[in-house]
Backbone as JSON, one array per atom type, in Angstrom:
{
  "sequence": "XXXXXXXXXXXXXXXXXXXXXXXXXXXXXXXXXXXXXXXXXXXXXXXXXXXXXXXXXXXXXXXXXXXXXXXXXXXXXXXXXXXXXXXXXXXXXXXXXXXXXXXXXXXXXXXXXXXXXXXXXXXXXXXXXXXXXXXXXXXXXXXXXXXXXXXXXXXXXXXXXXXXXXXXXXXXXXXXXXXXXXXXXXXXXXXXXXXXXXXXXXXXXXXXXXXXXXXXXXXXXXXXXXXXXXXXXX",
  "N": [[0.76, -1.36, 0.14], [1.98, 1.15, 0.97], [3.84, 1.36, -0.82], [2.49, 1.89, -3.3], [1.18, 4.37, -2.82], [3.77, 5.91, -2.86], [4.61, 5.4, -5.41], [2.36, 6.81, -6.86], [2.81, 9.42, -5.9], [5.14, 10.02, -6.74], [4.69, 9.88, -9.53], [2.64, 11.99, -10.02], [4.39, 14.12, -9.11], [6.16, 13.67, -11.27], [4.55, 14.85, -13.37], [3.67, 17.11, -12.8], [6.34, 18.58, -12.81], [6.47, 18.08, -15.55], [4.57, 19.73, -16.43], [5.28, 22.39, -15.67], [7.66, 22.48, -17.0], [6.57, 22.88, -19.51], [5.31, 25.28, -19.57], [7.02, 27.09, -18.85], [8.54, 27.05, -21.27], [6.8, 27.85, -22.89], [6.49, 30.35, -22.27], [8.94, 31.19, -22.36], [9.19, 31.93, -25.13], [10.65, 33.48, -27.94], [10.53, 36.12, -30.36], [12.05, 36.5, -33.29], [13.6, 38.65, -35.43], [14.56, 38.0, -37.87], [14.17, 37.39, -41.2], [13.16, 34.74, -42.18], [12.51, 33.49, -39.64], [10.69, 35.04, -38.31], [8.51, 34.83, -40.23], [7.99, 32.26, -40.13], [7.07, 31.83, -37.43], [4.85, 33.28, -37.24], [3.25, 31.95, -39.24], [3.0, 29.49, -38.12], [2.37, 29.97, -35.14], [0.61, 32.26, -34.82], [-2.65, 33.03, -34.41], [-5.64, 33.12, -36.55], [-7.4, 35.42, -35.73], [-5.76, 37.26, -34.27], [-3.91, 37.92, -36.29], [-5.65, 39.23, -37.81], [-6.27, 41.19, -36.4], [-3.65, 42.53, -36.34], [-3.35, 43.41, -38.74], [-5.26, 44.99, -39.1], [-4.58, 46.89, -37.14], [-1.97, 47.89, -38.07], [-3.02, 49.36, -40.42], [-4.31, 51.37, -39.44], [-2.69, 52.88, -37.92], [-0.96, 53.79, -40.18], [-3.12, 55.21, -40.97], [-3.29, 57.4, -39.17], [-1.14, 58.47, -39.03], [-1.22, 59.38, -41.42], [-3.23, 61.37, -41.05], [-2.13, 63.19, -39.41], [-0.35, 64.24, -41.19], [-2.23, 66.06, -42.52], [-3.72, 64.74, -44.31], [-6.39, 64.7, -46.98], [-9.43, 63.35, -45.93], [-8.23, 61.12, -44.26], [-9.62, 59.92, -42.06], [-11.9, 59.5, -43.04], [-13.77, 58.78, -45.98], [-11.61, 58.1, -47.6], [-10.36, 56.72, -45.45], [-11.83, 54.49, -44.87], [-12.03, 53.05, -47.31], [-9.31, 52.53, -47.52], [-8.79, 50.82, -45.42], [-10.61, 48.46, -45.99], [-9.21, 47.72, -48.28], [-6.89, 47.02, -47.37], [-7.58, 44.85, -45.83], [-9.56, 43.02, -47.28], [-8.42, 43.02, -49.49], [-5.48, 43.08, -49.81], [-4.91, 41.33, -47.7], [-6.76, 39.02, -47.37], [-7.84, 38.42, -50.0], [-5.23, 37.8, -51.08], [-4.6, 35.77, -49.66], [-6.5, 33.86, -50.52], [-5.82, 33.37, -52.99], [-2.99, 32.41, -52.73], [-3.7, 30.31, -51.68], [-5.29, 28.79, -53.46], [-3.18, 28.3, -55.41], [-1.87, 26.73, -53.86], [-3.38, 24.3, -53.79], [-3.65, 23.63, -56.38], [-0.97, 23.1, -57.07], [-0.17, 20.99, -54.9], [-2.35, 19.51, -54.46], [-4.79, 17.8, -52.33], [-2.73, 17.13, -50.79], [-1.77, 18.71, -48.79], [-0.8, 20.81, -46.01], [-2.25, 20.99, -42.59], [-4.97, 22.75, -41.9], [-4.21, 25.08, -43.57], [-5.12, 27.28, -45.14], [-5.9, 29.42, -42.88], [-3.17, 29.25, -42.02], [-1.77, 30.48, -43.87], [-3.27, 32.91, -43.91], [-2.56, 33.78, -41.36], [0.45, 33.77, -41.6], [0.62, 36.07, -43.83], [0.08, 38.33, -42.26], [2.4, 38.76, -41.05], [3.74, 40.41, -42.64], [2.56, 42.94, -42.27], [3.22, 43.44, -39.58], [5.75, 43.91, -39.89], [5.42, 46.25, -41.5], [4.31, 48.04, -39.71], [6.65, 48.63, -37.81], [8.25, 49.64, -39.77], [7.11, 52.21, -40.59], [7.26, 53.24, -38.26], [9.87, 53.75, -37.7], [10.32, 55.19, -39.96], [8.97, 57.49, -39.29], [10.37, 58.26, -36.88], [12.59, 59.11, -38.15], [12.06, 61.18, -39.62], [11.06, 63.12, -38.11], [13.28, 63.51, -36.24], [15.84, 64.0, -38.16], [14.71, 65.11, -40.66], [12.74, 66.97, -40.7], [11.63, 69.12, -42.09], [10.35, 67.99, -44.04], [7.88, 67.26, -43.29], [5.93, 69.65, -43.38], [6.45, 70.08, -45.97], [4.99, 67.84, -47.05], [2.51, 68.3, -45.88], [1.72, 70.36, -47.15], [1.42, 69.61, -49.98], [-0.52, 67.68, -49.69], [-2.66, 69.07, -48.88], [-3.02, 70.96, -50.78], [-3.01, 69.81, -53.68], [-2.64, 70.78, -56.15], [-0.57, 72.37, -56.51], [1.52, 70.85, -57.39], [1.14, 70.89, -59.93], [0.75, 73.45, -61.22], [3.36, 74.54, -60.59], [3.8, 76.18, -58.4], [4.77, 75.12, -55.96], [6.69, 75.56, -52.82], [9.58, 74.94, -51.68], [10.89, 73.98, -48.77], [14.05, 75.19, -46.96], [16.72, 72.98, -47.09], [18.91, 71.69, -44.88], [22.51, 70.1, -44.67], [22.23, 68.65, -42.5], [19.36, 67.6, -42.8], [19.36, 66.58, -45.25], [20.59, 64.21, -44.84], [19.23, 63.18, -43.32], [17.15, 62.41, -45.12], [18.62, 60.84, -46.81], [19.25, 58.73, -44.97], [16.2, 57.9, -44.82], [15.82, 56.99, -47.45], [17.44, 54.57, -47.54], [16.36, 53.14, -45.5], [13.95, 52.7, -46.48], [14.81, 51.3, -49.24], [15.79, 48.81, -47.52], [13.65, 48.01, -46.27], [12.33, 46.91, -48.57], [13.74, 44.94, -49.45], [13.52, 43.3, -47.47], [11.22, 42.38, -46.95], [10.86, 41.18, -49.45], [12.62, 39.08, -49.07], [11.2, 37.79, -46.75], [8.81, 37.21, -47.95], [9.62, 35.23, -49.73], [10.46, 33.02, -48.18], [8.19, 32.48, -47.01], [6.74, 31.54, -49.15], [8.09, 29.25, -49.68], [7.57, 28.12, -47.03], [4.64, 27.69, -47.51], [4.44, 25.8, -49.79], [6.28, 24.16, -49.41], [8.59, 23.83, -50.88], [11.8, 23.08, -51.8], [13.54, 23.66, -53.52], [15.61, 26.51, -54.59], [15.59, 28.14, -56.7], [13.12, 27.59, -57.69], [11.26, 28.69, -55.57], [12.17, 31.18, -55.89], [11.11, 32.22, -58.33], [8.61, 31.56, -57.89], [8.03, 33.32, -56.12], [8.28, 35.87, -57.36], [6.22, 35.66, -59.15], [3.75, 35.77, -57.35], [4.13, 38.34, -56.14], [3.79, 39.81, -58.85], [1.02, 39.13, -59.03], [-0.06, 40.51, -57.24], [0.65, 43.14, -57.27], [-0.8, 43.5, -59.97], [-3.21, 42.91, -58.9], [-3.64, 45.12, -57.19], [-3.44, 47.28, -58.91], [-5.53, 46.7, -60.44], [-7.53, 47.52, -58.74], [-7.15, 50.12, -58.26], [-8.39, 51.09, -60.49], [-11.07, 50.81, -60.08]],
  "CA": [[-0.09, -0.01, -0.19], [2.97, 2.47, 1.23], [4.71, 1.65, -2.12], [1.42, 2.18, -4.42], [1.27, 5.79, -2.55], [4.78, 6.47, -3.24], [4.46, 5.43, -7.16], [1.52, 7.54, -7.16], [3.18, 10.66, -5.56], [6.3, 10.12, -7.94], [4.07, 10.12, -10.83], [2.05, 13.19, -9.74], [5.26, 14.87, -9.27], [6.45, 14.02, -12.67], [3.51, 15.65, -14.36], [3.71, 18.46, -12.37], [7.33, 19.12, -13.19], [6.25, 18.46, -16.88], [3.48, 20.91, -16.85], [6.07, 23.49, -15.39], [8.38, 22.89, -17.9], [6.14, 23.31, -20.74], [4.69, 26.45, -19.26], [8.28, 27.67, -18.97], [9.11, 26.97, -22.49], [6.05, 28.65, -23.85], [6.93, 31.88, -21.7], [10.28, 31.69, -23.17], [9.16, 31.95, -26.89], [10.96, 34.74, -28.42], [10.13, 36.29, -31.74], [13.35, 36.78, -33.76], [13.59, 39.44, -36.43], [15.32, 37.39, -39.13], [12.89, 37.28, -42.09], [12.43, 33.42, -42.12], [12.1, 32.87, -38.28], [9.74, 35.83, -38.18], [7.58, 34.19, -41.1], [7.6, 31.0, -39.55], [6.36, 32.32, -36.18], [3.4, 34.29, -37.56], [2.48, 31.29, -39.93], [2.81, 28.35, -37.29], [1.91, 30.13, -34.09], [-0.29, 33.37, -34.62], [-4.05, 32.49, -34.69], [-6.43, 34.16, -37.58], [-8.08, 36.56, -34.96], [-4.69, 37.76, -33.68], [-3.52, 38.15, -37.6], [-6.51, 40.26, -38.36], [-5.82, 42.4, -35.48], [-2.3, 43.13, -36.52], [-3.53, 44.05, -40.26], [-6.14, 46.47, -38.68], [-3.68, 48.04, -36.21], [-1.12, 48.74, -39.17], [-3.74, 50.09, -41.25], [-4.97, 52.49, -38.67], [-1.44, 53.43, -37.77], [-1.06, 54.5, -41.45], [-3.96, 56.58, -41.45], [-3.19, 58.17, -38.09], [0.19, 59.35, -39.84], [-1.67, 60.5, -42.68], [-4.09, 62.49, -40.64], [-1.17, 64.16, -38.9], [0.07, 65.08, -42.24], [-3.45, 66.53, -43.15], [-4.07, 63.89, -45.54], [-7.92, 64.55, -46.71], [-10.1, 61.88, -45.91], [-7.86, 59.97, -43.71], [-10.38, 59.18, -41.29], [-13.03, 59.55, -43.78], [-13.99, 57.76, -47.07], [-10.46, 57.4, -48.0], [-9.74, 56.15, -44.69], [-12.73, 53.49, -45.09], [-11.65, 52.36, -48.46], [-7.86, 51.75, -46.98], [-8.87, 49.66, -44.26], [-11.43, 47.71, -46.92], [-8.26, 47.49, -49.16], [-5.97, 46.28, -46.64], [-8.22, 43.52, -45.26], [-10.2, 42.36, -48.27], [-7.63, 42.68, -50.98], [-3.96, 42.63, -49.43], [-4.71, 40.13, -46.9], [-7.72, 37.83, -47.41], [-7.88, 37.91, -51.4], [-4.03, 37.31, -51.32], [-4.51, 34.36, -48.78], [-7.17, 32.81, -51.43], [-4.77, 33.24, -54.17], [-1.8, 31.68, -52.27], [-4.29, 28.7, -51.25], [-5.7, 28.09, -54.76], [-2.15, 28.02, -55.95], [-1.36, 25.51, -53.03], [-4.4, 23.41, -54.38], [-3.13, 23.51, -57.72], [0.69, 22.23, -56.85], [-0.27, 20.03, -53.93], [-3.79, 18.92, -54.18], [-5.21, 17.71, -51.04], [-1.75, 16.72, -50.05], [-1.04, 20.15, -48.23], [-0.68, 21.02, -44.62], [-3.33, 20.93, -42.07], [-5.4, 24.5, -41.74], [-3.31, 25.76, -44.3], [-5.77, 28.68, -45.29], [-5.23, 30.0, -41.64], [-1.97, 29.53, -41.64], [-1.46, 31.33, -44.98], [-3.57, 34.34, -43.53], [-1.35, 34.53, -40.34], [1.54, 34.34, -42.52], [0.72, 37.1, -44.51], [0.09, 39.1, -41.28], [3.77, 39.01, -40.48], [4.18, 41.73, -43.35], [1.74, 44.12, -41.65], [3.92, 43.91, -38.57], [6.89, 44.73, -40.38], [5.1, 47.55, -41.97], [4.27, 48.86, -38.72], [7.98, 48.92, -37.65], [8.98, 50.55, -40.81], [6.21, 53.44, -40.16], [7.63, 53.9, -36.72], [11.35, 54.21, -37.66], [10.5, 56.36, -40.68], [8.46, 58.77, -38.57], [11.3, 59.03, -36.21], [13.84, 59.72, -39.0], [11.5, 62.44, -40.24], [10.87, 63.98, -36.88], [14.58, 63.99, -35.94], [16.53, 64.56, -39.12], [14.1, 65.82, -41.86], [11.2, 67.67, -40.07], [10.89, 70.04, -43.25], [9.49, 67.14, -45.25], [6.4, 67.41, -42.69], [5.27, 70.79, -43.89], [6.16, 70.05, -47.49], [4.08, 67.01, -47.64], [1.41, 68.86, -45.37], [1.07, 71.51, -48.25], [1.12, 69.11, -51.09], [-1.91, 67.11, -49.34], [-3.97, 70.42, -48.66], [-3.31, 71.76, -52.02], [-2.09, 68.9, -55.05], [-2.45, 71.75, -57.67], [0.94, 72.98, -56.63], [2.68, 70.24, -58.09], [0.84, 70.97, -61.32], [1.17, 74.82, -61.84], [4.64, 74.85, -60.07], [4.1, 76.94, -57.16], [5.32, 74.52, -54.63], [7.73, 76.11, -52.43], [10.54, 74.08, -51.11], [11.82, 74.43, -47.9], [15.69, 75.1, -47.11], [17.23, 71.63, -46.59], [20.64, 71.51, -44.62], [23.22, 69.25, -44.68], [21.37, 67.38, -41.49], [18.41, 67.22, -43.28], [19.56, 65.89, -46.49], [21.48, 63.12, -44.27], [17.72, 62.21, -42.8], [16.39, 61.92, -46.29], [19.23, 59.47, -46.92], [18.55, 57.58, -43.88], [15.03, 57.63, -45.01], [15.97, 56.01, -48.51], [18.21, 53.65, -47.33], [15.25, 52.45, -44.63], [12.8, 51.97, -47.6], [15.34, 50.15, -49.63], [15.92, 47.67, -46.78], [12.44, 47.28, -46.28], [11.95, 46.52, -49.63], [14.63, 43.84, -49.66], [13.45, 42.44, -46.04], [9.9, 42.04, -47.2], [11.26, 40.04, -50.42], [13.19, 37.74, -48.51], [10.08, 37.06, -46.17], [7.73, 36.44, -49.13], [10.73, 33.94, -50.4], [10.45, 32.13, -47.13], [6.59, 32.07, -46.64], [6.41, 30.75, -50.43], [8.74, 27.9, -49.26], [6.72, 27.36, -45.89], [3.55, 27.01, -47.78], [4.46, 25.09, -50.96], [7.39, 23.11, -49.1], [9.46, 24.0, -52.03], [13.45, 23.16, -51.66], [14.56, 24.25, -54.54], [15.73, 27.89, -54.6], [15.01, 28.97, -57.88], [11.59, 27.61, -57.76], [11.03, 29.42, -54.6], [12.43, 32.55, -56.34], [10.18, 32.27, -59.53], [7.15, 31.8, -57.6], [7.93, 34.79, -55.36], [8.13, 37.14, -58.43], [4.58, 35.43, -59.85], [3.17, 36.35, -56.4], [4.49, 39.63, -56.44], [3.39, 40.4, -59.99], [-0.13, 39.01, -58.95], [-0.44, 41.43, -56.03], [0.81, 44.07, -58.27], [-1.8, 43.41, -60.95], [-4.68, 43.03, -58.07], [-3.6, 46.38, -56.65], [-3.88, 48.2, -60.27], [-6.78, 46.94, -60.88], [-8.16, 48.12, -57.49], [-7.21, 51.45, -58.72], [-9.28, 51.44, -61.54], [-12.4, 50.74, -59.77]],
  "C": [[0.94, 1.3, 0.11], [3.74, 2.68, 0.02], [3.61, 2.03, -3.28], [1.61, 3.79, -4.22], [2.64, 6.29, -3.07], [4.99, 6.59, -4.75], [3.46, 6.74, -7.32], [1.97, 9.15, -6.95], [4.14, 11.02, -6.54], [5.71, 10.63, -9.51], [3.19, 11.49, -10.84], [3.11, 14.4, -9.88], [6.09, 15.09, -10.79], [5.72, 14.78, -13.65], [3.44, 16.86, -14.16], [5.1, 19.0, -12.8], [7.3, 19.21, -14.84], [5.76, 19.58, -17.15], [4.37, 22.21, -16.71], [6.81, 23.56, -16.32], [7.69, 23.45, -19.2], [5.83, 24.68, -20.54], [5.82, 27.47, -19.11], [8.68, 28.03, -20.4], [8.1, 27.93, -23.49], [5.99, 30.09, -23.49], [7.84, 32.22, -22.21], [10.3, 31.82, -24.53], [9.51, 33.35, -27.07], [10.83, 34.89, -29.83], [11.19, 36.92, -32.4], [12.88, 37.62, -35.19], [14.26, 38.94, -37.75], [14.0, 37.14, -40.1], [12.33, 35.69, -41.78], [11.93, 32.95, -40.59], [10.7, 33.76, -38.14], [8.33, 35.17, -38.88], [7.08, 32.76, -40.43], [6.86, 30.98, -38.11], [5.2, 32.64, -36.27], [2.62, 32.83, -38.26], [2.23, 29.9, -39.02], [2.25, 28.83, -35.76], [0.79, 31.03, -33.72], [-1.55, 32.85, -34.96], [-4.67, 33.84, -35.85], [-6.72, 35.39, -36.93], [-7.0, 37.57, -34.66], [-4.08, 38.59, -35.43], [-4.45, 39.21, -38.18], [-6.35, 41.48, -37.69], [-4.8, 43.5, -35.74], [-2.41, 43.9, -37.89], [-4.36, 45.26, -40.03], [-5.39, 47.24, -37.93], [-2.69, 48.84, -37.3], [-1.75, 49.48, -40.04], [-4.02, 51.38, -40.8], [-3.7, 53.21, -38.14], [-0.94, 54.38, -38.81], [-1.6, 55.79, -41.61], [-4.06, 57.53, -40.22], [-1.8, 58.98, -38.7], [-0.55, 60.36, -40.87], [-2.26, 61.68, -42.02], [-3.17, 63.49, -40.09], [-0.13, 64.91, -40.13], [-0.85, 65.63, -43.33], [-3.76, 66.32, -44.43], [-5.65, 64.06, -45.58], [-8.63, 63.35, -46.86], [-9.47, 60.62, -45.3], [-8.56, 59.61, -42.71], [-11.81, 59.62, -41.76], [-13.32, 58.56, -44.92], [-12.64, 57.15, -47.52], [-9.86, 56.3, -46.93], [-10.43, 54.36, -44.42], [-12.12, 52.7, -46.14], [-10.27, 51.68, -48.32], [-8.06, 50.46, -46.53], [-9.63, 48.53, -45.03], [-10.23, 47.26, -47.71], [-7.31, 46.64, -48.55], [-6.23, 44.75, -46.33], [-8.57, 42.83, -46.43], [-9.03, 42.06, -49.41], [-6.21, 42.24, -50.73], [-3.96, 41.44, -48.51], [-5.81, 38.68, -47.24], [-7.57, 37.33, -48.78], [-6.57, 37.18, -51.76], [-3.96, 35.99, -50.82], [-5.23, 33.53, -49.81], [-6.28, 32.58, -52.43], [-3.8, 32.33, -53.78], [-2.51, 30.16, -52.05], [-4.66, 27.91, -52.45], [-4.35, 27.35, -55.43], [-1.47, 26.72, -55.41], [-2.18, 24.25, -53.57], [-4.03, 22.79, -55.67], [-1.97, 22.47, -57.94], [0.54, 21.27, -56.05], [-1.56, 19.27, -53.99], [-4.32, 19.0, -52.83], [-4.26, 17.26, -50.17], [-0.96, 18.2, -49.53], [-1.18, 20.08, -46.48], [-2.08, 21.41, -43.98], [-3.82, 22.54, -41.8], [-4.46, 25.35, -42.48], [-3.85, 27.28, -44.69], [-5.36, 29.88, -44.11], [-4.24, 30.03, -41.61], [-1.45, 30.58, -42.76], [-1.93, 32.88, -44.55], [-2.92, 35.03, -42.44], [-0.19, 34.88, -40.9], [1.84, 35.7, -43.08], [0.74, 38.41, -43.78], [1.44, 39.59, -40.54], [4.48, 40.27, -41.32], [3.71, 42.77, -42.86], [2.78, 44.52, -40.56], [5.06, 44.66, -38.98], [6.83, 46.22, -40.92], [5.01, 48.56, -40.95], [5.64, 49.44, -38.09], [8.73, 49.95, -38.42], [8.35, 51.92, -40.65], [6.88, 53.79, -39.23], [9.04, 54.46, -36.82], [11.42, 55.17, -38.88], [9.85, 57.66, -40.06], [9.53, 59.37, -37.67], [12.67, 59.47, -36.92], [13.29, 60.94, -39.35], [11.38, 63.58, -39.16], [12.22, 64.48, -36.56], [15.69, 64.78, -36.98], [15.89, 65.22, -40.23], [12.83, 66.08, -41.73], [10.6, 68.72, -41.29], [10.25, 69.2, -43.98], [7.9, 67.04, -44.55], [5.52, 68.44, -43.24], [5.21, 70.76, -45.27], [5.16, 69.03, -47.97], [2.67, 67.62, -46.75], [0.64, 69.72, -46.8], [0.81, 70.95, -49.74], [-0.58, 68.28, -51.02], [-3.1, 68.1, -49.39], [-4.01, 70.75, -50.21], [-2.67, 70.99, -53.43], [-2.06, 69.65, -56.11], [-1.11, 72.39, -57.69], [2.13, 72.34, -57.12], [2.31, 70.23, -59.77], [1.12, 72.31, -61.8], [2.39, 75.43, -61.12], [4.93, 75.63, -59.24], [4.37, 76.78, -55.94], [6.58, 75.3, -54.01], [8.49, 75.42, -51.6], [11.18, 74.77, -49.94], [13.37, 74.42, -48.03], [15.74, 73.92, -46.15], [18.94, 71.89, -46.36], [20.98, 70.48, -44.77], [22.5, 67.82, -43.84], [20.26, 66.76, -42.1], [18.44, 66.3, -44.45], [20.18, 64.46, -46.14], [20.19, 62.43, -43.78], [17.08, 62.14, -43.97], [17.36, 60.83, -46.82], [19.18, 58.42, -46.43], [17.32, 56.92, -44.39], [14.95, 56.66, -46.23], [16.66, 55.03, -48.24], [17.12, 52.66, -46.51], [14.47, 51.74, -45.63], [13.2, 50.8, -48.38], [15.41, 48.55, -48.78], [14.5, 47.04, -46.48], [11.87, 46.67, -47.26], [12.51, 44.74, -49.9], [14.31, 42.67, -48.48], [12.01, 42.02, -46.7], [9.9, 40.87, -48.43], [11.46, 38.8, -50.24], [11.82, 37.16, -47.77], [9.12, 36.46, -47.15], [8.43, 34.95, -49.73], [10.41, 32.78, -49.33], [8.95, 31.71, -47.03], [6.15, 31.35, -47.96], [7.05, 29.26, -50.23], [7.75, 27.46, -48.01], [5.25, 26.94, -46.73], [3.46, 25.86, -48.87], [5.49, 23.9, -50.78], [8.06, 22.83, -50.48], [10.94, 24.01, -51.67], [14.24, 23.85, -52.37], [14.36, 26.02, -54.59], [15.33, 28.82, -55.61], [13.58, 28.94, -58.11], [10.88, 28.44, -56.76], [10.95, 31.09, -55.25], [11.21, 33.02, -57.33], [8.87, 32.38, -59.08], [6.84, 32.73, -56.57], [7.7, 35.67, -56.29], [6.89, 36.85, -58.8], [3.92, 35.99, -58.82], [3.29, 37.75, -56.2], [3.8, 40.6, -57.58], [1.6, 40.17, -60.08], [-0.81, 39.93, -58.03], [-0.3, 42.79, -56.63], [-0.29, 44.56, -59.18], [-3.29, 43.33, -60.02], [-4.7, 44.87, -57.7], [-3.84, 47.46, -57.99], [-5.07, 48.28, -60.45], [-7.98, 47.54, -59.94], [-8.45, 49.47, -57.89], [-8.12, 52.04, -59.78], [-10.88, 51.55, -61.61], [-12.75, 52.18, -59.21]]
}
C-alpha cells in the first residue's frame, strides 16, 4: 500500500514538473526579427484572429500618420476604403490566391489548416510595416522635419505640383542626411519584405529548390501588383 502511494506521488510530481517545464518553454518563446524566423512564427503560432488585429492596427497606424500630415479623408471615405483594401484585397484575397495555388500544386496533400496559416503568415508583413512606419516617422521627426510641412502643403493643395507654385523649404546637410537615411530604410524594407515572401512561399508549398521559390515569389509579387492596379481602376 505504501509502495502504491509512493508510486502515485512520484507520478504526480513528474506530471507537475512536466507541466511546469512546458509553461516555462511557452513563456520563453522569443520572436526573432530574422525574415525566415518571423514568417515561421506567424505562420505556425499566430491565430487568424490575432493576424486580423495586426492587419487592422497597421492600417489604422498608417491612417493616423496621414491624418497628422493633413491628408484629406484619412478618417473619412479614404480611410474606410483603405481599411477595406488592406483587409479584403491585400490580406484575405491574397490568402485565397496563395491557397488556390497550393491546391493546384499539392492537391489535397497540403498542411492542415493551411488557409488559416497562410492568413497568419501574410499578417507578418503588416507587423514589419508597422515597424517601418515607426522608424520612418522617427527619422523624419529628428533628421528631416521640413518634409512634414512640404507633405502637408501637397496634401492640402495638390494643384501646387501641377502649376509649379510649390515652395520647397531650405534643406541643410543635416536634413539631407535624414532623407538619405529614409531612402536606405525604404530599400531595406523592400529587400526584407522580398526575403520574407521568399520564405513564406517555401513554407506554404514545401519547395526546397531555391530557384523554384524565387520564381514563384516573383509570380506572387506580379499577382499582387496586378490586383492593386485593378483596384485603382475601380
